[in-house]
């Protein structure tokens, strides 16, 4: 009989659980920590003015000496986007595919961090030793080339982490997922499987990415002579390749628009992931040299992002392109939940300008549906299962799927961000909770916008702001000038002079009262002004703006 193995390791997701995006999970065995992915999330609607959300790396900073490296599954923003921020504090080597590392390097260049960081490209099948960890990179399929699953082996056993994946027998770049390697590892014994849950609610199989190529061909054929504009995710290099293929076949020049699209197309071409005939790529400034039927524009903005190239074309604010009668716009993506209304606005704007909009048939998902998940589970035959990547409903559905395949409930763990799962041959348990409040990035500021600032922004966005400026004589409360009442986002002043006049009177009265009662001290006076104005506005208008009194003293 085999000796029982009492070794255990810890799995701690710092992000990516019960949310879409910000994937980051750390694995700890004794004095070694390995981190899988380091992504961003896009801000929720309530996070006003926030550009992006990054994970809290306090735990890694605290255990800095133990951290052996970041291991990247693929080059999507929700898996690599936070690296420039986190590497500033946790500067350890980053391992990933050539494409993923190329995309990481784009970011590091922007942050001036190329010289201070270490990156290492790996290929499918390769193994890397990090402390007591052995990491093997396994080829999968996804909506970006060179996506890897990971086999993470420690003395406690092997964990398989799928990253984002689907099963595509006819992928655009590279080969089909290495199913036989999953099967081999399954035969050797897998302590736990962590697998992509994004599409755990969807039945059947995802279509192959190559089916999209046929749709493009049909559209290019049918819309001969008309200007074509295709919007998709910059990171979906395989999709861009298929647009290029159709362009080649139908003799169109390709023009790339949008900063991230230009970046990704550049990197992917350089590294050989995107193959384009020489002279096919054309500058936007030269578009006038070609007839409508001789060009195709590939652009960002398929999610209706207001600042992206497509939205600007639709709004008529793009520097070079305005949408005109006869244009054909193809949205080659699906709105991410929450983005539907932005996408809808862009579609309306495009139609209004006379374009024809095609928003079906040119997209397939990059994430496994139920039947693909079942195949993977069956090959890997894990002792334990941890659903990853998704909102709670997706994790729950994926857990049910594993249960239906015969795994016992007590061997399935739905984790929350910060949960420390200790796991070994004898089972698993959540033994600790790590604080990991995500950090908000606003421009150059990281983490300096907290809940208080967000609450202010929400209040301002809902109720507006009133500023009262008054100058008083030093030592007395005699008004020298003002009070001036200024408002933003509260009422339109020109049509509401009464409101502003009344507000002014209230302030004057309050200052008189303060004098009578001999109230001194700025804080107190300001408070009185704020209070009386708030009561007045609530009584007369049932409104509650933010009130900011400014009191100046002169001699
Ligand atoms: Zn992905
Ligand atoms: Zn992802």
Coordinates of C-alpha atoms and ligand atoms in Angstrom, one line a residue:
X1 CA 0.0 0.0 0.0
X2 CA 1.1 3.5 -0.8
X3 CA 2.4 5.6 2.2
X4 CA -0.2 8.2 3.0
X5 CA 1.0 11.7 2.1
X6 CA 0.3 14.2 4.8
X7 CA 1.7 17.2 2.9
X8 CA -0.6 20.1 2.3
X9 CA -0.5 23.3 0.3
X10 CA -2.5 26.5 0.4
X11 CA -4.5 28.0 -2.4
X12 CA -5.5 31.6 -2.0
X13 CA -7.4 33.5 -4.7
X14 CA -6.8 37.3 -4.2
X15 CA -9.2 38.1 -7.1
X16 CA -11.3 36.5 -9.8
X17 CA -13.8 34.7 -7.5
X18 CA -17.4 35.9 -7.6
X19 CA -16.4 38.4 -10.2
X20 CA -15.5 38.6 -13.8
X21 CA -11.9 39.8 -14.2
X22 CA -8.9 40.5 -11.8
X23 CA -7.7 36.9 -11.9
X24 CA -4.9 36.3 -9.4
X25 CA -4.4 33.2 -7.3
X26 CA -1.5 32.3 -5.1
X27 CA -0.2 28.9 -4.2
X28 CA 1.8 28.4 -1.1
X29 CA 3.8 25.3 -0.1
X30 CA 5.9 25.9 3.0
X31 CA 8.3 28.7 2.2
X32 CA 7.5 29.0 -1.4
X33 CA 4.8 31.1 -3.1
X34 CA 3.9 31.0 -6.8
X35 CA 1.3 33.4 -8.2
X36 CA -0.9 32.5 -11.1
X37 CA -2.0 35.5 -13.2
X38 CA -2.2 39.1 -12.1
X39 CA -5.1 40.8 -13.9
X40 CA -7.3 43.9 -13.6
X41 CA -11.0 44.3 -13.4
X42 CA -12.9 47.1 -15.2
X43 CA -14.7 49.4 -12.8
X44 CA -18.3 48.9 -11.9
X45 CA -20.8 51.6 -12.8
X46 CA -20.8 52.9 -9.2
X47 CA -17.0 53.5 -9.3
X48 CA -17.2 57.0 -10.8
X49 CA -14.1 58.3 -12.4
X50 CA -12.1 55.0 -11.8
X51 CA -10.1 53.7 -14.7
X52 CA -9.4 50.2 -13.5
X53 CA -9.3 48.0 -10.4
X54 CA -6.3 46.0 -9.3
X55 CA -5.8 43.3 -6.7
X56 CA -4.5 44.0 -3.2
X57 CA -1.0 42.5 -3.0
X58 CA -0.4 43.1 0.7
X59 CA -0.1 39.4 1.5
X60 CA 2.5 39.1 -1.2
X61 CA 4.4 42.1 0.1
X62 CA 4.3 40.7 3.6
X63 CA 5.8 37.4 2.4
X64 CA 8.0 38.9 -0.2
X65 CA 11.0 36.6 0.5
X66 CA 8.9 33.5 -0.3
X67 CA 7.4 34.7 -3.7
X68 CA 9.2 32.8 -6.5
X69 CA 7.4 34.2 -9.5
X70 CA 4.3 35.1 -11.5
X71 CA 3.0 32.4 -13.9
X72 CA 0.8 33.8 -16.6
X73 CA -1.8 31.6 -18.3
X74 CA -2.5 34.0 -21.3
X75 CA -2.2 37.6 -22.4
X76 CA -5.7 39.0 -21.6
X77 CA -6.0 42.1 -19.5
X78 CA -7.9 40.3 -16.8
X79 CA -4.8 38.1 -16.4
X80 CA -1.8 40.4 -17.0
X81 CA -3.2 44.0 -16.6
X82 CA -2.1 44.6 -13.0
X83 CA 1.5 43.3 -13.4
X84 CA 3.0 46.8 -13.8
X85 CA 1.4 47.9 -10.6
X86 CA 2.1 44.8 -8.5
X87 CA 5.7 44.3 -9.8
X88 CA 6.6 47.7 -8.4
X89 CA 6.3 46.1 -4.9
X90 CA 6.7 42.4 -5.7
X91 CA 9.5 42.3 -8.2
X92 CA 9.9 38.6 -9.1
X93 CA 10.2 36.9 -12.5
X94 CA 7.2 36.6 -14.8
X95 CA 6.7 33.4 -16.8
X96 CA 4.4 33.1 -19.8
X97 CA 4.0 32.4 -23.5
X98 CA 5.9 34.5 -26.0
X99 CA 2.7 36.4 -26.9
X100 CA 1.7 36.9 -23.3
X101 CA 5.2 38.2 -22.4
X102 CA 5.2 40.4 -25.5
X103 CA 1.9 42.0 -24.3
X104 CA 3.2 42.3 -20.7
X105 CA 6.3 44.1 -22.1
X106 CA 4.1 46.6 -23.9
X107 CA 2.8 47.6 -20.5
X108 CA 6.2 47.5 -18.8
X109 CA 7.6 49.9 -21.5
X110 CA 4.7 52.3 -20.8
X111 CA 5.6 52.2 -17.1
X112 CA 9.4 52.5 -17.8
X113 CA 9.9 49.1 -16.1
X114 CA 11.7 47.1 -18.7
X115 CA 15.1 47.4 -17.1
X116 CA 14.0 46.7 -13.6
X117 CA 11.9 43.5 -14.2
X118 CA 12.6 39.9 -15.4
X119 CA 10.5 38.1 -17.9
X120 CA 10.8 34.5 -19.2
X121 CA 9.0 33.1 -22.3
X122 CA 8.0 29.5 -22.1
X123 CA 6.4 27.2 -24.6
X124 CA 3.7 24.5 -24.3
X125 CA 5.0 21.3 -22.7
X126 CA 7.8 23.2 -20.9
X127 CA 8.4 22.8 -17.2
X128 CA 9.7 25.4 -14.8
X129 CA 11.0 24.8 -11.2
X130 CA 10.1 27.6 -8.8
X131 CA 11.3 26.7 -5.3
X132 CA 9.5 23.4 -4.4
X133 CA 7.0 24.0 -7.2
X134 CA 7.2 22.3 -10.5
X135 CA 5.0 24.2 -13.1
X136 CA 4.1 22.6 -16.4
X137 CA 2.6 24.6 -19.2
X138 CA -0.1 22.8 -21.1
X139 CA -1.5 23.9 -24.5
X140 CA -5.2 24.9 -24.5
X141 CA -7.4 27.0 -26.8
X142 CA -9.0 30.3 -26.1
X143 CA -9.7 33.6 -27.8
X144 CA -6.0 34.5 -27.8
X145 CA -3.2 32.4 -29.1
X146 CA -0.8 30.5 -26.8
X147 CA -3.2 30.1 -23.9
X148 CA -1.9 27.6 -21.2
X149 CA -3.3 25.5 -18.5
X150 CA -0.9 24.8 -15.7
X151 CA 0.0 21.6 -13.8
X152 CA 1.3 22.8 -10.5
X153 CA 3.1 20.0 -8.6
X154 CA 4.4 20.1 -5.1
X155 CA 5.1 17.3 -2.6
X156 CA 1.4 17.6 -1.6
X157 CA 0.2 16.6 -5.1
X158 CA -0.6 18.1 -8.5
X159 CA -3.1 20.9 -9.1
X160 CA -4.4 21.6 -12.6
X161 CA -5.4 25.2 -13.3
X162 CA -7.0 25.6 -16.7
X163 CA -6.8 29.3 -17.1
X164 CA -9.4 30.5 -19.6
X165 CA -10.0 27.7 -22.1
X166 CA -12.2 26.1 -24.6
X167 CA -11.7 23.0 -26.8
X168 CA -11.2 24.0 -30.4
X169 CA -10.2 21.2 -32.8
X170 CA -9.6 23.7 -35.6
X171 CA -8.0 26.7 -34.0
X172 CA -6.7 29.6 -36.1
X173 CA -3.2 29.7 -34.6
X174 CA -1.4 26.6 -33.3
X175 CA -2.9 23.3 -32.5
X176 CA -5.8 21.9 -30.6
X177 CA -5.7 21.7 -26.8
X178 CA -3.4 19.0 -25.5
X179 CA -6.1 16.6 -24.3
X180 CA -3.8 13.6 -24.0
X181 CA -1.6 15.5 -21.5
X182 CA -4.6 16.1 -19.3
X183 CA -5.5 12.5 -19.6
X184 CA -1.9 11.4 -18.6
X185 CA -1.9 13.7 -15.6
X186 CA -5.3 12.4 -14.7
X187 CA -4.0 8.8 -14.7
X188 CA -1.1 9.8 -12.5
X189 CA -3.5 11.4 -10.0
X190 CA -4.6 15.0 -9.7
X191 CA -5.2 16.5 -6.2
X192 CA -7.4 19.3 -7.4
X193 CA -8.8 20.8 -10.6
X194 CA -9.4 24.5 -10.9
X195 CA -11.3 25.2 -14.1
X196 CA -12.8 28.1 -16.0
X197 CA -16.5 28.6 -15.1
X198 CA -17.4 31.6 -17.4
X199 CA -19.7 29.5 -19.6
X200 CA -20.7 26.8 -17.1
X201 CA -24.3 27.8 -17.6
X202 CA -24.2 27.2 -21.3
X203 CA -25.1 23.8 -22.8
X204 CA -23.3 22.0 -25.5
X205 CA -20.0 23.0 -27.1
X206 CA -18.6 26.3 -28.2
X207 CA -18.2 26.7 -31.9
X208 CA -14.7 26.7 -33.3
X209 CA -13.1 30.1 -33.9
X210 CA -12.6 29.1 -37.5
X211 CA -16.4 29.2 -38.1
X212 CA -16.1 33.0 -37.8
X213 CA -13.9 33.1 -40.9
X214 CA -16.7 31.7 -43.0
X215 CA -19.1 34.4 -41.8
X216 CA -16.5 37.1 -42.6
X217 CA -16.1 35.6 -46.1
X218 CA -19.8 35.7 -46.7
X219 CA -20.0 39.3 -45.5
X220 CA -17.0 40.4 -47.6
X221 CA -18.5 38.8 -50.6
X222 CA -21.9 40.3 -50.1
X223 CA -20.7 43.8 -49.3
X224 CA -18.3 44.2 -52.2
X225 CA -17.7 47.8 -53.1
X226 CA -18.7 49.2 -49.7
X227 CA -16.5 50.4 -46.9
X228 CA -16.2 47.8 -44.1
X229 CA -15.5 48.5 -40.5
X230 CA -15.0 45.6 -38.1
X231 CA -14.9 46.2 -34.3
X232 CA -13.5 43.5 -32.0
X233 CA -11.4 43.0 -28.9
X234 CA -7.8 44.0 -29.5
X235 CA -6.6 41.0 -27.7
X236 CA -8.4 38.6 -30.0
X237 CA -5.5 38.1 -32.4
X238 CA -7.1 35.1 -34.0
X239 CA -10.1 37.1 -34.9
X240 CA -8.0 39.9 -36.4
X241 CA -6.2 37.1 -38.4
X242 CA -9.5 36.0 -39.9
X243 CA -10.4 39.6 -40.9
X244 CA -6.9 39.8 -42.5
X245 CA -7.5 36.6 -44.3
X246 CA -10.8 37.8 -45.7
X247 CA -9.2 41.1 -46.6
X248 CA -6.5 39.3 -48.5
X249 CA -9.0 37.2 -50.4
X250 CA -11.1 40.2 -51.3
X251 CA -8.1 42.5 -52.0
X252 CA -8.8 45.1 -49.4
X253 CA -6.2 47.1 -47.5
X254 CA -6.3 46.9 -43.7
X255 CA -6.3 50.0 -41.5
X256 CA -6.0 49.5 -37.8
X257 CA -7.6 52.0 -35.3
X258 CA -7.5 52.4 -31.6
X259 CA -4.5 52.5 -29.4
X260 CA -4.8 49.0 -27.9
X261 CA -5.5 47.5 -31.4
X262 CA -2.4 49.2 -32.9
X263 CA -0.3 47.9 -29.9
X264 CA -1.6 44.3 -30.1
X265 CA -1.4 44.1 -33.9
X266 CA 2.1 45.4 -33.7
X267 CA 3.3 42.9 -31.1
X268 CA 1.4 40.0 -32.6
X269 CA 2.9 40.6 -36.1
X270 CA 6.4 41.0 -34.7
X271 CA 6.2 37.7 -32.8
X272 CA 4.6 35.9 -35.8
X273 CA 1.2 35.3 -34.2
X274 CA -0.4 37.5 -36.9
X275 CA 0.4 36.9 -40.5
X276 CA -0.2 39.7 -42.9
X277 CA 1.0 40.1 -46.5
X278 CA 3.5 43.0 -46.9
X279 CA 2.0 46.3 -47.8
X280 CA -1.4 45.2 -46.7
X281 CA -1.4 47.5 -43.6
X282 CA -2.2 51.1 -44.5
X283 CA -2.1 54.3 -42.5
X284 CA -5.4 56.0 -41.7
X285 CA -4.1 59.2 -43.3
X286 CA -4.0 57.4 -46.6
X287 CA -7.6 56.3 -46.6
X288 CA -8.4 58.9 -49.2
X289 CA -6.3 57.1 -51.8
X290 CA -8.6 54.1 -51.8
X291 CA -12.2 53.5 -52.9
X292 CA -14.7 52.4 -50.3
X293 CA -14.5 48.8 -51.5
X294 CA -10.7 48.7 -51.2
X295 CA -10.3 49.0 -47.4
X296 CA -11.4 47.4 -44.2
X297 CA -11.0 49.2 -40.9
X298 CA -10.2 47.1 -37.9
X299 CA -11.0 49.0 -34.7
X300 CA -11.5 48.8 -31.0
X301 CA -14.8 49.8 -29.4
X302 CA -16.9 46.6 -29.8
X303 CA -18.1 47.0 -26.2
X304 CA -19.4 50.6 -26.9
X305 CA -16.6 52.1 -24.7
X306 CA -17.3 55.8 -25.1
X307 CA -13.6 56.8 -25.8
X308 CA -12.9 53.9 -28.2
X309 CA -12.4 54.6 -31.9
X310 CA -15.7 53.1 -33.0
X311 CA -17.8 55.2 -30.6
X312 CA -15.9 58.3 -31.9
X313 CA -16.7 57.4 -35.5
X314 CA -20.3 56.8 -34.6
X315 CA -20.5 60.1 -32.7
X316 CA -18.8 62.0 -35.5
X317 CA -15.8 63.0 -33.4
X318 CA -13.1 60.8 -34.9
X319 CA -10.2 62.7 -36.5
X320 CA -10.2 60.8 -39.8
X321 CA -13.4 58.7 -40.2
X322 CA -17.0 59.7 -40.1
X323 CA -19.5 57.1 -40.7
X324 CA -21.4 57.6 -44.0
X325 CA -24.3 56.2 -45.9
X326 CA -23.4 52.8 -47.3
X327 CA -20.8 51.9 -44.6
X328 CA -21.0 48.4 -43.2
X329 CA -20.1 48.0 -39.6
X330 CA -19.5 44.6 -38.1
X331 CA -19.5 44.1 -34.3
X332 CA -17.5 40.9 -34.0
X333 CA -18.0 40.4 -30.2
X334 CA -20.7 40.0 -27.7
X335 CA -21.4 42.7 -25.1
X336 CA -19.9 41.8 -21.7
X337 CA -22.7 41.8 -19.1
X338 CA -23.2 45.4 -18.1
X339 CA -22.0 46.9 -21.4
X340 CA -25.3 46.3 -23.3
X341 CA -26.5 49.8 -23.1
X342 CA -23.2 51.3 -24.4
X343 CA -23.2 48.9 -27.3
X344 CA -26.8 49.7 -28.0
X345 CA -26.0 53.4 -28.1
X346 CA -23.2 52.9 -30.6
X347 CA -25.5 50.8 -32.8
X348 CA -28.2 53.5 -32.7
X349 CA -25.6 56.2 -33.6
X350 CA -24.3 54.1 -36.5
X351 CA -27.7 53.5 -37.9
X352 CA -28.5 57.2 -37.6
X353 CA -25.5 58.0 -39.7
X354 CA -26.7 55.6 -42.4
X355 CA -24.5 52.7 -41.8
X356 CA -25.6 49.1 -41.9
X357 CA -24.7 47.3 -38.7
X358 CA -24.1 43.5 -38.4
X359 CA -23.9 42.3 -34.9
X360 CA -24.6 38.6 -35.1
X361 CA -22.8 35.6 -36.6
X362 CA -19.3 36.9 -36.3
X363 CA -18.5 35.9 -32.8
X364 CA -17.8 32.7 -30.9
X365 CA -16.9 32.4 -27.2
X366 CA -13.4 31.6 -26.0
X367 CA -14.7 29.8 -22.9
X368 CA -15.7 26.1 -22.7
X369 CA -19.4 25.2 -22.5
X370 CA -20.8 22.4 -20.4
X371 CA -19.9 19.5 -22.6
X372 CA -16.3 20.6 -22.9
X373 CA -16.1 21.1 -19.2
X374 CA -17.4 17.5 -18.7
X375 CA -14.7 16.2 -21.0
X376 CA -12.0 17.9 -19.2
X377 CA -13.3 16.8 -15.8
X378 CA -13.5 13.2 -17.0
X379 CA -10.0 13.2 -18.3
X380 CA -8.4 14.8 -15.3
X381 CA -10.5 12.9 -12.7
X382 CA -9.5 15.2 -9.8
X383 CA -9.8 14.3 -6.2
X384 CA -11.1 17.9 -5.5
X385 CA -12.6 20.6 -7.6
X386 CA -12.4 24.4 -7.3
X387 CA -14.5 26.3 -9.9
X388 CA -12.7 29.6 -10.9
X389 CA -13.3 32.6 -13.2
X390 CA -16.9 33.7 -12.8
X391 CA -19.6 35.2 -10.7
X392 CA -21.1 33.1 -8.0
X393 CA -23.8 31.7 -10.2
X394 CA -21.2 30.4 -12.7
X395 CA -19.1 28.9 -9.9
X396 CA -22.2 27.2 -8.4
X397 CA -23.3 25.8 -11.8
X398 CA -19.8 24.4 -12.4
X399 CA -19.8 22.9 -8.9
X400 CA -23.1 21.1 -9.7
X401 CA -21.6 19.9 -13.0
X402 CA -18.7 18.3 -11.1
X403 CA -21.1 16.8 -8.6
X404 CA -23.1 15.3 -11.4
X405 CA -20.0 13.7 -12.7
X406 CA -19.6 11.9 -9.4
X407 CA -17.4 14.1 -7.2
X408 CA -18.6 14.3 -3.6
X409 CA -19.9 17.6 -2.3
X410 CA -17.3 17.8 0.5
X411 CA -14.5 17.7 -2.2
X412 CA -15.8 20.7 -4.0
X413 CA -14.9 24.2 -2.8
X414 CA -16.5 27.4 -3.9
X415 CA -14.0 30.0 -2.7
X416 CA -14.3 33.7 -2.1
X417 CA -11.4 36.1 -2.7
X418 CA -9.1 35.9 0.3
X419 CA -10.1 32.4 1.4
X420 CA -7.1 30.3 2.2
X421 CA -7.9 26.7 1.3
X422 CA -5.5 24.2 2.8
X423 CA -5.6 21.0 0.8
X424 CA -3.9 17.6 0.7
X425 CA -4.6 13.9 0.2
X426 CA -6.8 13.8 3.3
X427 CA -9.1 16.6 2.1
X428 CA -9.3 20.4 2.2
X429 CA -10.6 23.1 4.5
X430 CA -10.7 26.9 4.5
X431 CA -8.2 27.7 7.3
X432 CA -7.8 31.5 7.0
X433 CA -9.2 34.7 5.4
X434 CA -6.7 37.1 3.9
X435 CA -7.7 40.7 3.7
X436 CA -7.7 41.7 0.0
X437 CA -9.7 44.8 -0.7
X438 CA -9.1 45.7 -4.4
X439 CA -7.4 49.0 -5.2
X440 CA -8.9 51.6 -7.4
X441 CA -6.7 53.3 -10.0
X442 CA -7.7 56.8 -11.0
X443 CA -5.2 58.2 -13.5
X444 CA -1.8 58.0 -11.9
X445 CA -3.2 57.5 -8.4
X446 CA -3.3 53.9 -7.1
X447 CA -5.4 53.3 -4.1
X448 CA -5.7 57.0 -3.1
X449 CA -9.4 56.9 -4.1
X450 CA -11.1 55.0 -1.3
X451 CA -14.7 54.5 -0.2
X452 CA -15.0 58.0 1.2
X453 CA -14.0 59.6 -2.1
X454 CA -16.3 57.3 -4.1
X455 CA -19.2 58.1 -1.8
X456 CA -18.5 61.8 -2.4
X457 CA -18.4 61.2 -6.2
X458 CA -21.7 59.3 -6.0
X459 CA -23.3 62.1 -4.0
X460 CA -22.0 64.7 -6.4
X461 CA -23.2 62.8 -9.4
X462 CA -26.7 62.4 -7.9
X463 CA -27.3 65.7 -6.0
X464 CA -24.7 68.2 -7.2
X465 CA -22.7 70.7 -5.3
X466 CA -23.3 74.1 -3.8
X467 CA -20.4 76.3 -2.8
X468 CA -20.9 79.3 -0.5
X469 CA -18.1 81.9 -0.5
X470 CA -18.2 84.7 2.0
X471 CA -15.5 87.1 3.2
X472 CA -15.8 88.5 6.8
X473 CA -13.9 91.0 8.8
X474 CA -11.4 89.5 11.2
X475 CA -12.6 89.2 14.8
X476 CA -16.3 90.0 13.9
X477 CA -18.7 88.3 11.6
X478 CA -19.3 91.4 9.6
X479 CA -19.7 90.5 5.9
X480 CA -17.2 92.3 3.7
X481 CA -18.2 90.6 0.5
X482 CA -20.6 87.8 -0.5
X483 CA -22.1 85.5 0.3
X484 CA -21.7 84.2 -3.2
X485 CA -23.5 81.0 -4.0
X486 CA -22.2 78.9 -6.8
X487 CA -23.7 75.6 -7.8
X488 CA -22.7 72.7 -10.1
X489 CA -25.0 69.9 -11.1
X490 CA -27.7 71.2 -8.8
X491 CA -29.9 73.7 -10.7
X492 CA -29.4 75.6 -13.8
X493 CA -28.6 79.0 -12.3
X494 CA -30.0 81.2 -15.1
X495 CA -33.4 79.7 -14.7
X496 CA -33.2 79.5 -10.9
X497 CA -32.0 82.9 -9.7
X498 CA -34.7 82.8 -7.0
X499 CA -33.3 79.6 -5.5
X500 CA -29.8 81.1 -5.4
X501 CA -31.1 84.4 -4.0
X502 CA -33.0 82.6 -1.2
X503 CA -29.9 80.5 -0.5
X504 CA -27.9 83.7 -0.1
X505 CA -30.4 85.2 2.3
X506 CA -30.3 82.0 4.4
X507 CA -26.5 82.3 4.7
X508 CA -26.7 86.0 5.7
X509 CA -29.3 85.2 8.4
X510 CA -27.2 82.3 9.7
X511 CA -24.1 84.5 10.0
X512 CA -26.2 87.1 11.9
X513 CA -27.4 84.4 14.2
X514 CA -23.9 83.2 14.9
X515 CA -22.9 86.8 15.8
X516 CA -25.9 87.1 18.2
X517 CA -25.1 83.8 19.8
X518 CA -21.4 84.7 19.9
X519 CA -20.5 81.5 18.0
X520 CA -16.8 81.7 17.0
X521 CA -14.5 79.2 15.4
X522 CA -14.6 78.5 11.7
X523 CA -15.5 74.9 12.0
X524 CA -18.6 75.8 14.0
X525 CA -19.6 78.6 11.7
X526 CA -19.2 76.5 8.6
X527 CA -21.3 73.8 10.2
X528 CA -24.1 76.3 11.0
X529 CA -24.1 77.5 7.4
X530 CA -24.1 74.0 6.0
X531 CA -26.9 72.9 8.4
X532 CA -29.2 75.9 7.8
X533 CA -28.8 75.7 4.0
X534 CA -29.4 71.9 4.0
X535 CA -32.6 72.3 5.9
X536 CA -33.7 75.2 3.7
X537 CA -33.1 73.3 0.5
X538 CA -34.7 70.1 1.8
X539 CA -37.8 72.0 2.9
X540 CA -38.2 74.0 -0.2
X541 CA -37.0 71.6 -2.9
X542 CA -36.6 68.2 -1.3
X543 CA -33.1 68.1 -2.5
X544 CA -29.9 67.3 -0.7
X545 CA -26.8 68.6 -2.6
X546 CA -23.3 68.6 -1.1
X547 CA -22.7 72.0 0.5
X548 CA -19.2 73.4 0.7
X549 CA -18.9 76.7 2.7
X550 CA -15.7 78.7 2.2
X551 CA -15.2 81.5 4.7
X552 CA -12.4 84.0 4.2
X553 CA -11.2 86.6 6.7
X554 CA -9.8 90.1 6.0
X555 CA -8.3 92.7 8.3
Ligands
LIG1 ZN1 -9.0 35.2 -21.4
LIG2 ZN1 -10.2 35.8 -18.3

